Amino acid sequence: MEIVPVPAFADNYIWLVHDDASRETAVVDPGDGAAALGEAKRRGWAIGQVWNTHWHRDHTGGNLVVKETTGARISGPGGETIPGIDVPLAEGDTIRLGRRVGRVIEVPGHTLGHIALIFDEDGVAFVGDTLFAMGCGRLFEGTPEQMYGSLQRLAELPEGTRLYCAHEYTLANARFAAHAEPGNGAIARRLAEVQELRDHFAITLPTTVAQERATNPFVRAANASDFAALRTAKDSFRS
Ligand code: ZN
Ligand code: FE
């Protein structure tokens, strides 16, 4: 499985996912259809599927142009309004790319219907705006209890699992993490690494479950109320 980031807007990543054996390609959260189509074309990849994690326009705004251009089939959360949806997904459903199989888990919090797509054999998960490197999505629709539960489900994946998030928020998250856990050496080291990467405009993703367990204060929160307090503090934090 080859996974390529397509930067879009100020800080979004659209992910192109390609399976060599079948030559099938999927695109995750094409907020900008032209950007996704352009990168696929450069690589000679034909997009056959769109996978959406949640309804926000910066994730679905390119659905229709991708579908009109390529005939791609669109899969996304069944509980949300997804432009052009063909296959509504819910907890326990599977998606396929060639012979690779992904499973759907529901991870409410950022939105109520938000899903993540997990390819266990590949050690890959597409997590949308639920978990970010060293941070998590804002609670637009769900409760702290829901989001905390969703993060814990992702953090319980095998520690080598690579997590593909939908935004480049890592540096701001790292600064908050260092503020939230001043004694955490892993956070201090990762902040320096991320600063160096961003100084060169390099991508900081994917992250891994192991890294998040060690350096993500929202994952590390002991319970939902500690999580809620951290989320509130982050919302007003200015580095
Ligand atoms: Zn979002
Ligand atoms: Fe987003």
PDB file of C-alpha atoms and ligand atoms in Angstrom:
ATOM      1  CA  MET A   1       0.000   0.000   0.000  1.00  0.00           C
ATOM      2  CA  GLU A   2       1.506   3.277  -1.128  1.00  0.00           C
ATOM      3  CA  ILE A   3       0.144   6.352   0.654  1.00  0.00           C
ATOM      4  CA  VAL A   4       0.853   9.850  -0.631  1.00  0.00           C
ATOM      5  CA  PRO A   5      -0.086  13.197   0.929  1.00  0.00           C
ATOM      6  CA  VAL A   6      -1.713  15.880  -1.186  1.00  0.00           C
ATOM      7  CA  PRO A   7      -1.519  19.225   0.627  1.00  0.00           C
ATOM      8  CA  ALA A   8      -4.676  21.325   0.279  1.00  0.00           C
ATOM      9  CA  PHE A   9      -5.901  24.676   1.595  1.00  0.00           C
ATOM     10  CA  ALA A  10      -3.845  26.040   4.493  1.00  0.00           C
ATOM     11  CA  ASP A  11      -3.116  22.819   6.384  1.00  0.00           C
ATOM     12  CA  ASN A  12      -5.205  19.900   5.075  1.00  0.00           C
ATOM     13  CA  TYR A  13      -3.783  16.626   3.801  1.00  0.00           C
ATOM     14  CA  ILE A  14      -5.733  14.580   1.300  1.00  0.00           C
ATOM     15  CA  TRP A  15      -4.335  11.016   1.198  1.00  0.00           C
ATOM     16  CA  LEU A  16      -3.996   9.051  -2.034  1.00  0.00           C
ATOM     17  CA  VAL A  17      -3.889   5.311  -1.357  1.00  0.00           C
ATOM     18  CA  HIS A  18      -2.593   3.005  -4.074  1.00  0.00           C
ATOM     19  CA  ASP A  19      -2.485  -0.777  -4.230  1.00  0.00           C
ATOM     20  CA  ASP A  20       0.209  -1.957  -6.633  1.00  0.00           C
ATOM     21  CA  ALA A  21      -1.112  -5.457  -7.208  1.00  0.00           C
ATOM     22  CA  SER A  22      -4.568  -4.364  -8.371  1.00  0.00           C
ATOM     23  CA  ARG A  23      -3.502  -0.877  -9.505  1.00  0.00           C
ATOM     24  CA  GLU A  24      -6.518   0.474  -7.624  1.00  0.00           C
ATOM     25  CA  THR A  25      -6.417   3.916  -6.020  1.00  0.00           C
ATOM     26  CA  ALA A  26      -8.595   5.515  -3.380  1.00  0.00           C
ATOM     27  CA  VAL A  27      -8.592   9.087  -2.128  1.00  0.00           C
ATOM     28  CA  VAL A  28      -9.291   9.918   1.501  1.00  0.00           C
ATOM     29  CA  ASP A  29     -11.148  13.187   2.216  1.00  0.00           C
ATOM     30  CA  PRO A  30     -10.728  15.088  -1.071  1.00  0.00           C
ATOM     31  CA  GLY A  31     -11.643  18.549   0.163  1.00  0.00           C
ATOM     32  CA  ASP A  32     -10.000  19.952  -2.971  1.00  0.00           C
ATOM     33  CA  GLY A  33     -10.913  17.790  -5.959  1.00  0.00           C
ATOM     34  CA  ALA A  34      -8.513  19.452  -8.394  1.00  0.00           C
ATOM     35  CA  ALA A  35      -5.554  18.900  -6.083  1.00  0.00           C
ATOM     36  CA  ALA A  36      -6.389  15.205  -5.640  1.00  0.00           C
ATOM     37  CA  LEU A  37      -7.042  14.633  -9.344  1.00  0.00           C
ATOM     38  CA  GLY A  38      -3.853  16.469 -10.328  1.00  0.00           C
ATOM     39  CA  GLU A  39      -1.598  14.390  -8.085  1.00  0.00           C
ATOM     40  CA  ALA A  40      -3.253  11.127  -9.156  1.00  0.00           C
ATOM     41  CA  LYS A  41      -2.783  12.065 -12.805  1.00  0.00           C
ATOM     42  CA  ARG A  42       0.896  12.927 -12.284  1.00  0.00           C
ATOM     43  CA  ARG A  43       1.386   9.452 -10.852  1.00  0.00           C
ATOM     44  CA  GLY A  44      -0.664   7.686 -13.525  1.00  0.00           C
ATOM     45  CA  TRP A  45      -3.146   6.478 -10.893  1.00  0.00           C
ATOM     46  CA  ALA A  46      -6.859   6.157 -11.656  1.00  0.00           C
ATOM     47  CA  ILE A  47      -8.993   7.065  -8.645  1.00  0.00           C
ATOM     48  CA  GLY A  48     -11.708   4.440  -8.220  1.00  0.00           C
ATOM     49  CA  GLN A  49     -12.937   5.241  -4.728  1.00  0.00           C
ATOM     50  CA  VAL A  50     -13.457   8.151  -2.366  1.00  0.00           C
ATOM     51  CA  TRP A  51     -13.388   7.443   1.355  1.00  0.00           C
ATOM     52  CA  ASN A  52     -14.700  10.184   3.642  1.00  0.00           C
ATOM     53  CA  THR A  53     -14.146  10.320   7.399  1.00  0.00           C
ATOM     54  CA  HIS A  54     -16.754  13.039   8.127  1.00  0.00           C
ATOM     55  CA  TRP A  55     -18.958  15.611   6.413  1.00  0.00           C
ATOM     56  CA  HIS A  56     -16.919  18.836   6.814  1.00  0.00           C
ATOM     57  CA  ARG A  57     -16.396  20.618   3.503  1.00  0.00           C
ATOM     58  CA  ASP A  58     -12.618  20.675   3.791  1.00  0.00           C
ATOM     59  CA  HIS A  59     -12.915  16.852   3.578  1.00  0.00           C
ATOM     60  CA  THR A  60     -15.794  16.397   1.106  1.00  0.00           C
ATOM     61  CA  GLY A  61     -15.772  19.550  -1.056  1.00  0.00           C
ATOM     62  CA  GLY A  62     -14.115  17.725  -3.982  1.00  0.00           C
ATOM     63  CA  ASN A  63     -16.285  14.586  -3.833  1.00  0.00           C
ATOM     64  CA  LEU A  64     -18.509  15.481  -6.772  1.00  0.00           C
ATOM     65  CA  VAL A  65     -15.783  16.661  -9.132  1.00  0.00           C
ATOM     66  CA  VAL A  66     -13.755  13.524  -8.388  1.00  0.00           C
ATOM     67  CA  LYS A  67     -16.831  11.379  -9.033  1.00  0.00           C
ATOM     68  CA  GLU A  68     -17.740  13.218 -12.250  1.00  0.00           C
ATOM     69  CA  THR A  69     -14.168  13.029 -13.535  1.00  0.00           C
ATOM     70  CA  THR A  70     -13.320   9.449 -12.611  1.00  0.00           C
ATOM     71  CA  GLY A  71     -16.597   7.629 -11.873  1.00  0.00           C
ATOM     72  CA  ALA A  72     -15.266   6.910  -8.382  1.00  0.00           C
ATOM     73  CA  ARG A  73     -17.559   5.237  -5.853  1.00  0.00           C
ATOM     74  CA  ILE A  74     -17.976   7.286  -2.665  1.00  0.00           C
ATOM     75  CA  SER A  75     -18.032   5.657   0.780  1.00  0.00           C
ATOM     76  CA  GLY A  76     -18.506   7.635   3.964  1.00  0.00           C
ATOM     77  CA  PRO A  77     -20.262   7.794   7.317  1.00  0.00           C
ATOM     78  CA  GLY A  78     -23.867   6.696   6.931  1.00  0.00           C
ATOM     79  CA  GLY A  79     -25.011   9.037   9.682  1.00  0.00           C
ATOM     80  CA  GLU A  80     -23.808  12.210   7.954  1.00  0.00           C
ATOM     81  CA  THR A  81     -24.672  14.178   4.819  1.00  0.00           C
ATOM     82  CA  ILE A  82     -21.936  13.267   2.344  1.00  0.00           C
ATOM     83  CA  PRO A  83     -22.027  14.700  -1.214  1.00  0.00           C
ATOM     84  CA  GLY A  84     -22.500  11.952  -3.823  1.00  0.00           C
ATOM     85  CA  ILE A  85     -22.405   9.075  -1.323  1.00  0.00           C
ATOM     86  CA  ASP A  86     -22.845   5.579  -2.775  1.00  0.00           C
ATOM     87  CA  VAL A  87     -21.901   3.378   0.182  1.00  0.00           C
ATOM     88  CA  PRO A  88     -22.975   4.465   3.694  1.00  0.00           C
ATOM     89  CA  LEU A  89     -20.605   3.008   6.290  1.00  0.00           C
ATOM     90  CA  ALA A  90     -21.101   2.100   9.943  1.00  0.00           C
ATOM     91  CA  GLU A  91     -19.182   0.362  12.724  1.00  0.00           C
ATOM     92  CA  GLY A  92     -17.969  -3.075  11.629  1.00  0.00           C
ATOM     93  CA  ASP A  93     -18.339  -2.511   7.884  1.00  0.00           C
ATOM     94  CA  THR A  94     -15.418  -3.221   5.582  1.00  0.00           C
ATOM     95  CA  ILE A  95     -13.905  -1.380   2.645  1.00  0.00           C
ATOM     96  CA  ARG A  96     -11.584  -2.874   0.052  1.00  0.00           C
ATOM     97  CA  LEU A  97      -8.717  -1.739  -2.121  1.00  0.00           C
ATOM     98  CA  GLY A  98      -7.679  -4.613  -4.349  1.00  0.00           C
ATOM     99  CA  ARG A  99      -7.260  -7.500  -1.916  1.00  0.00           C
ATOM    100  CA  ARG A 100      -6.623  -5.229   1.044  1.00  0.00           C
ATOM    101  CA  VAL A 101      -9.414  -5.010   3.583  1.00  0.00           C
ATOM    102  CA  GLY A 102     -10.107  -2.114   5.905  1.00  0.00           C
ATOM    103  CA  ARG A 103     -12.604  -1.987   8.719  1.00  0.00           C
ATOM    104  CA  VAL A 104     -14.744   0.900   9.824  1.00  0.00           C
ATOM    105  CA  ILE A 105     -14.929   2.113  13.400  1.00  0.00           C
ATOM    106  CA  GLU A 106     -17.115   4.953  14.613  1.00  0.00           C
ATOM    107  CA  VAL A 107     -15.152   7.661  16.421  1.00  0.00           C
ATOM    108  CA  PRO A 108     -17.659  10.381  17.420  1.00  0.00           C
ATOM    109  CA  GLY A 109     -16.556  13.663  18.963  1.00  0.00           C
ATOM    110  CA  HIS A 110     -15.358  16.064  16.270  1.00  0.00           C
ATOM    111  CA  THR A 111     -18.608  15.235  14.462  1.00  0.00           C
ATOM    112  CA  LEU A 112     -21.203  12.723  15.630  1.00  0.00           C
ATOM    113  CA  GLY A 113     -20.863  10.384  12.656  1.00  0.00           C
ATOM    114  CA  HIS A 114     -17.071  10.564  12.254  1.00  0.00           C
ATOM    115  CA  ILE A 115     -15.476   7.256  11.224  1.00  0.00           C
ATOM    116  CA  ALA A 116     -11.910   5.935  11.038  1.00  0.00           C
ATOM    117  CA  LEU A 117     -10.700   3.351   8.507  1.00  0.00           C
ATOM    118  CA  ILE A 118      -8.294   0.712   9.768  1.00  0.00           C
ATOM    119  CA  PHE A 119      -6.215  -1.643   7.605  1.00  0.00           C
ATOM    120  CA  ASP A 120      -4.970  -4.059  10.245  1.00  0.00           C
ATOM    121  CA  GLU A 121      -2.703  -6.118   7.981  1.00  0.00           C
ATOM    122  CA  ASP A 122      -1.045  -2.989   6.608  1.00  0.00           C
ATOM    123  CA  GLY A 123      -0.784  -1.350  10.034  1.00  0.00           C
ATOM    124  CA  VAL A 124      -2.479   1.773   8.710  1.00  0.00           C
ATOM    125  CA  ALA A 125      -5.380   3.900   9.955  1.00  0.00           C
ATOM    126  CA  PHE A 126      -7.022   6.959   8.422  1.00  0.00           C
ATOM    127  CA  VAL A 127      -8.283   8.993  11.342  1.00  0.00           C
ATOM    128  CA  GLY A 128      -9.555  12.240   9.802  1.00  0.00           C
ATOM    129  CA  ASP A 129     -10.008  15.008  12.362  1.00  0.00           C
ATOM    130  CA  THR A 130     -10.325  12.729  15.404  1.00  0.00           C
ATOM    131  CA  LEU A 131      -6.692  12.256  16.409  1.00  0.00           C
ATOM    132  CA  PHE A 132      -3.931  14.608  15.283  1.00  0.00           C
ATOM    133  CA  ALA A 133      -0.238  14.140  15.982  1.00  0.00           C
ATOM    134  CA  MET A 134       0.121  15.264  19.633  1.00  0.00           C
ATOM    135  CA  GLY A 135      -3.460  16.540  19.638  1.00  0.00           C
ATOM    136  CA  CYS A 136      -7.067  15.897  18.699  1.00  0.00           C
ATOM    137  CA  GLY A 137      -9.934  17.488  16.806  1.00  0.00           C
ATOM    138  CA  ARG A 138     -12.206  20.109  18.292  1.00  0.00           C
ATOM    139  CA  LEU A 139     -15.512  19.000  19.758  1.00  0.00           C
ATOM    140  CA  PHE A 140     -17.971  20.496  17.286  1.00  0.00           C
ATOM    141  CA  GLU A 141     -20.770  17.966  17.764  1.00  0.00           C
ATOM    142  CA  GLY A 142     -19.831  15.370  20.350  1.00  0.00           C
ATOM    143  CA  THR A 143     -19.139  15.272  24.074  1.00  0.00           C
ATOM    144  CA  PRO A 144     -15.785  14.975  25.827  1.00  0.00           C
ATOM    145  CA  GLU A 145     -16.789  11.450  26.855  1.00  0.00           C
ATOM    146  CA  GLN A 146     -17.340  10.471  23.230  1.00  0.00           C
ATOM    147  CA  MET A 147     -14.093  11.997  21.997  1.00  0.00           C
ATOM    148  CA  TYR A 148     -12.066  10.540  24.861  1.00  0.00           C
ATOM    149  CA  GLY A 149     -13.514   7.102  24.073  1.00  0.00           C
ATOM    150  CA  SER A 150     -12.727   7.546  20.381  1.00  0.00           C
ATOM    151  CA  LEU A 151      -9.097   8.492  21.086  1.00  0.00           C
ATOM    152  CA  GLN A 152      -8.712   5.522  23.411  1.00  0.00           C
ATOM    153  CA  ARG A 153      -9.939   3.156  20.692  1.00  0.00           C
ATOM    154  CA  LEU A 154      -7.313   4.500  18.313  1.00  0.00           C
ATOM    155  CA  ALA A 155      -4.607   4.391  20.983  1.00  0.00           C
ATOM    156  CA  GLU A 156      -5.407   0.719  21.608  1.00  0.00           C
ATOM    157  CA  LEU A 157      -4.362  -0.250  18.083  1.00  0.00           C
ATOM    158  CA  PRO A 158      -0.971  -2.039  17.828  1.00  0.00           C
ATOM    159  CA  GLU A 159       1.765   0.449  18.646  1.00  0.00           C
ATOM    160  CA  GLY A 160       3.364   0.295  15.194  1.00  0.00           C
ATOM    161  CA  THR A 161       0.129   1.356  13.491  1.00  0.00           C
ATOM    162  CA  ARG A 162       0.675   4.428  11.300  1.00  0.00           C
ATOM    163  CA  LEU A 163      -1.983   7.080  11.802  1.00  0.00           C
ATOM    164  CA  TYR A 164      -2.826   9.318   8.836  1.00  0.00           C
ATOM    165  CA  CYS A 165      -4.413  12.523  10.129  1.00  0.00           C
ATOM    166  CA  ALA A 166      -6.113  15.127   7.943  1.00  0.00           C
ATOM    167  CA  HIS A 167      -4.294  18.288   9.067  1.00  0.00           C
ATOM    168  CA  GLU A 168      -0.756  19.566   9.651  1.00  0.00           C
ATOM    169  CA  TYR A 169      -1.335  20.796  13.201  1.00  0.00           C
ATOM    170  CA  THR A 170       1.618  19.065  14.826  1.00  0.00           C
ATOM    171  CA  LEU A 171       3.785  22.069  15.744  1.00  0.00           C
ATOM    172  CA  ALA A 172       0.985  23.977  17.485  1.00  0.00           C
ATOM    173  CA  ASN A 173      -0.064  20.736  19.187  1.00  0.00           C
ATOM    174  CA  ALA A 174       3.513  20.054  20.293  1.00  0.00           C
ATOM    175  CA  ARG A 175       3.768  23.489  21.905  1.00  0.00           C
ATOM    176  CA  PHE A 176       0.581  22.894  23.832  1.00  0.00           C
ATOM    177  CA  ALA A 177       1.729  19.383  24.802  1.00  0.00           C
ATOM    178  CA  ALA A 178       4.998  20.782  26.185  1.00  0.00           C
ATOM    179  CA  HIS A 179       2.964  23.287  28.198  1.00  0.00           C
ATOM    180  CA  ALA A 180       0.557  20.597  29.439  1.00  0.00           C
ATOM    181  CA  GLU A 181       3.308  18.097  30.398  1.00  0.00           C
ATOM    182  CA  PRO A 182       6.448  20.120  31.134  1.00  0.00           C
ATOM    183  CA  GLY A 183       8.255  17.108  32.624  1.00  0.00           C
ATOM    184  CA  ASN A 184       7.712  14.799  29.642  1.00  0.00           C
ATOM    185  CA  GLY A 185      11.053  14.303  27.862  1.00  0.00           C
ATOM    186  CA  ALA A 186       9.489  12.507  24.896  1.00  0.00           C
ATOM    187  CA  ILE A 187       7.293  15.540  24.253  1.00  0.00           C
ATOM    188  CA  ALA A 188      10.270  17.928  24.532  1.00  0.00           C
ATOM    189  CA  ARG A 189      12.284  15.841  22.044  1.00  0.00           C
ATOM    190  CA  ARG A 190       9.402  15.556  19.620  1.00  0.00           C
ATOM    191  CA  LEU A 191       8.728  19.309  19.803  1.00  0.00           C
ATOM    192  CA  ALA A 192      12.318  19.932  18.692  1.00  0.00           C
ATOM    193  CA  GLU A 193      12.002  17.392  15.847  1.00  0.00           C
ATOM    194  CA  VAL A 194       8.720  18.831  14.659  1.00  0.00           C
ATOM    195  CA  GLN A 195      10.082  22.386  14.818  1.00  0.00           C
ATOM    196  CA  GLU A 196      13.005  21.296  12.623  1.00  0.00           C
ATOM    197  CA  LEU A 197      10.671  19.613  10.102  1.00  0.00           C
ATOM    198  CA  ARG A 198       8.372  22.625   9.893  1.00  0.00           C
ATOM    199  CA  ASP A 199      11.317  25.006   9.518  1.00  0.00           C
ATOM    200  CA  HIS A 200      11.785  23.194   6.192  1.00  0.00           C
ATOM    201  CA  PHE A 201       8.038  22.969   5.442  1.00  0.00           C
ATOM    202  CA  ALA A 202       8.287  19.166   5.711  1.00  0.00           C
ATOM    203  CA  ILE A 203       5.336  16.969   6.603  1.00  0.00           C
ATOM    204  CA  THR A 204       5.201  15.603  10.166  1.00  0.00           C
ATOM    205  CA  LEU A 205       2.844  12.721   9.351  1.00  0.00           C
ATOM    206  CA  PRO A 206       2.010   9.916   9.589  1.00  0.00           C
ATOM    207  CA  THR A 207       2.374   9.502  13.298  1.00  0.00           C
ATOM    208  CA  THR A 208       2.269   6.152  15.119  1.00  0.00           C
ATOM    209  CA  VAL A 209       0.257   4.771  18.000  1.00  0.00           C
ATOM    210  CA  ALA A 210       3.487   4.417  20.012  1.00  0.00           C
ATOM    211  CA  GLN A 211       4.385   8.086  19.481  1.00  0.00           C
ATOM    212  CA  GLU A 212       0.902   9.216  20.450  1.00  0.00           C
ATOM    213  CA  ARG A 213       0.856   7.113  23.600  1.00  0.00           C
ATOM    214  CA  ALA A 214       4.119   8.780  24.619  1.00  0.00           C
ATOM    215  CA  THR A 215       3.488  12.381  23.544  1.00  0.00           C
ATOM    216  CA  ASN A 216      -0.220  13.128  23.043  1.00  0.00           C
ATOM    217  CA  PRO A 217      -1.686  14.658  26.218  1.00  0.00           C
ATOM    218  CA  PHE A 218      -5.255  13.995  25.055  1.00  0.00           C
ATOM    219  CA  VAL A 219      -4.522  10.286  24.578  1.00  0.00           C
ATOM    220  CA  ARG A 220      -2.624  10.255  27.877  1.00  0.00           C
ATOM    221  CA  ALA A 221      -5.442  11.876  29.878  1.00  0.00           C
ATOM    222  CA  ALA A 222      -6.495   9.568  32.712  1.00  0.00           C
ATOM    223  CA  ASN A 223     -10.225   9.983  32.176  1.00  0.00           C
ATOM    224  CA  ALA A 224     -12.854  11.943  30.268  1.00  0.00           C
ATOM    225  CA  SER A 225     -12.972  14.835  32.720  1.00  0.00           C
ATOM    226  CA  ASP A 226      -9.186  15.325  32.606  1.00  0.00           C
ATOM    227  CA  PHE A 227      -9.531  15.153  28.833  1.00  0.00           C
ATOM    228  CA  ALA A 228     -12.280  17.794  28.870  1.00  0.00           C
ATOM    229  CA  ALA A 229     -10.140  20.162  30.948  1.00  0.00           C
ATOM    230  CA  LEU A 230      -7.219  19.749  28.530  1.00  0.00           C
ATOM    231  CA  ARG A 231      -9.437  20.324  25.498  1.00  0.00           C
ATOM    232  CA  THR A 232     -10.800  23.538  27.043  1.00  0.00           C
ATOM    233  CA  ALA A 233      -7.275  24.728  27.865  1.00  0.00           C
ATOM    234  CA  LYS A 234      -6.100  23.991  24.312  1.00  0.00           C
ATOM    235  CA  ASP A 235      -9.003  25.919  22.788  1.00  0.00           C
ATOM    236  CA  SER A 236      -7.730  29.139  24.409  1.00  0.00           C
ATOM    237  CA  PHE A 237      -3.971  28.353  24.325  1.00  0.00           C
ATOM    238  CA  ARG A 238      -1.797  30.807  22.450  1.00  0.00           C
ATOM    239  CA  SER A 239       1.788  29.702  21.926  1.00  0.00           C
TER     240      SER A 239
HETATM  241 ZN    ZN B   1     -13.382  18.484  10.355  1.00  0.00          ZN
HETATM  242 FE    FE B   2     -10.776  19.203   8.786  1.00  0.00          FE
END
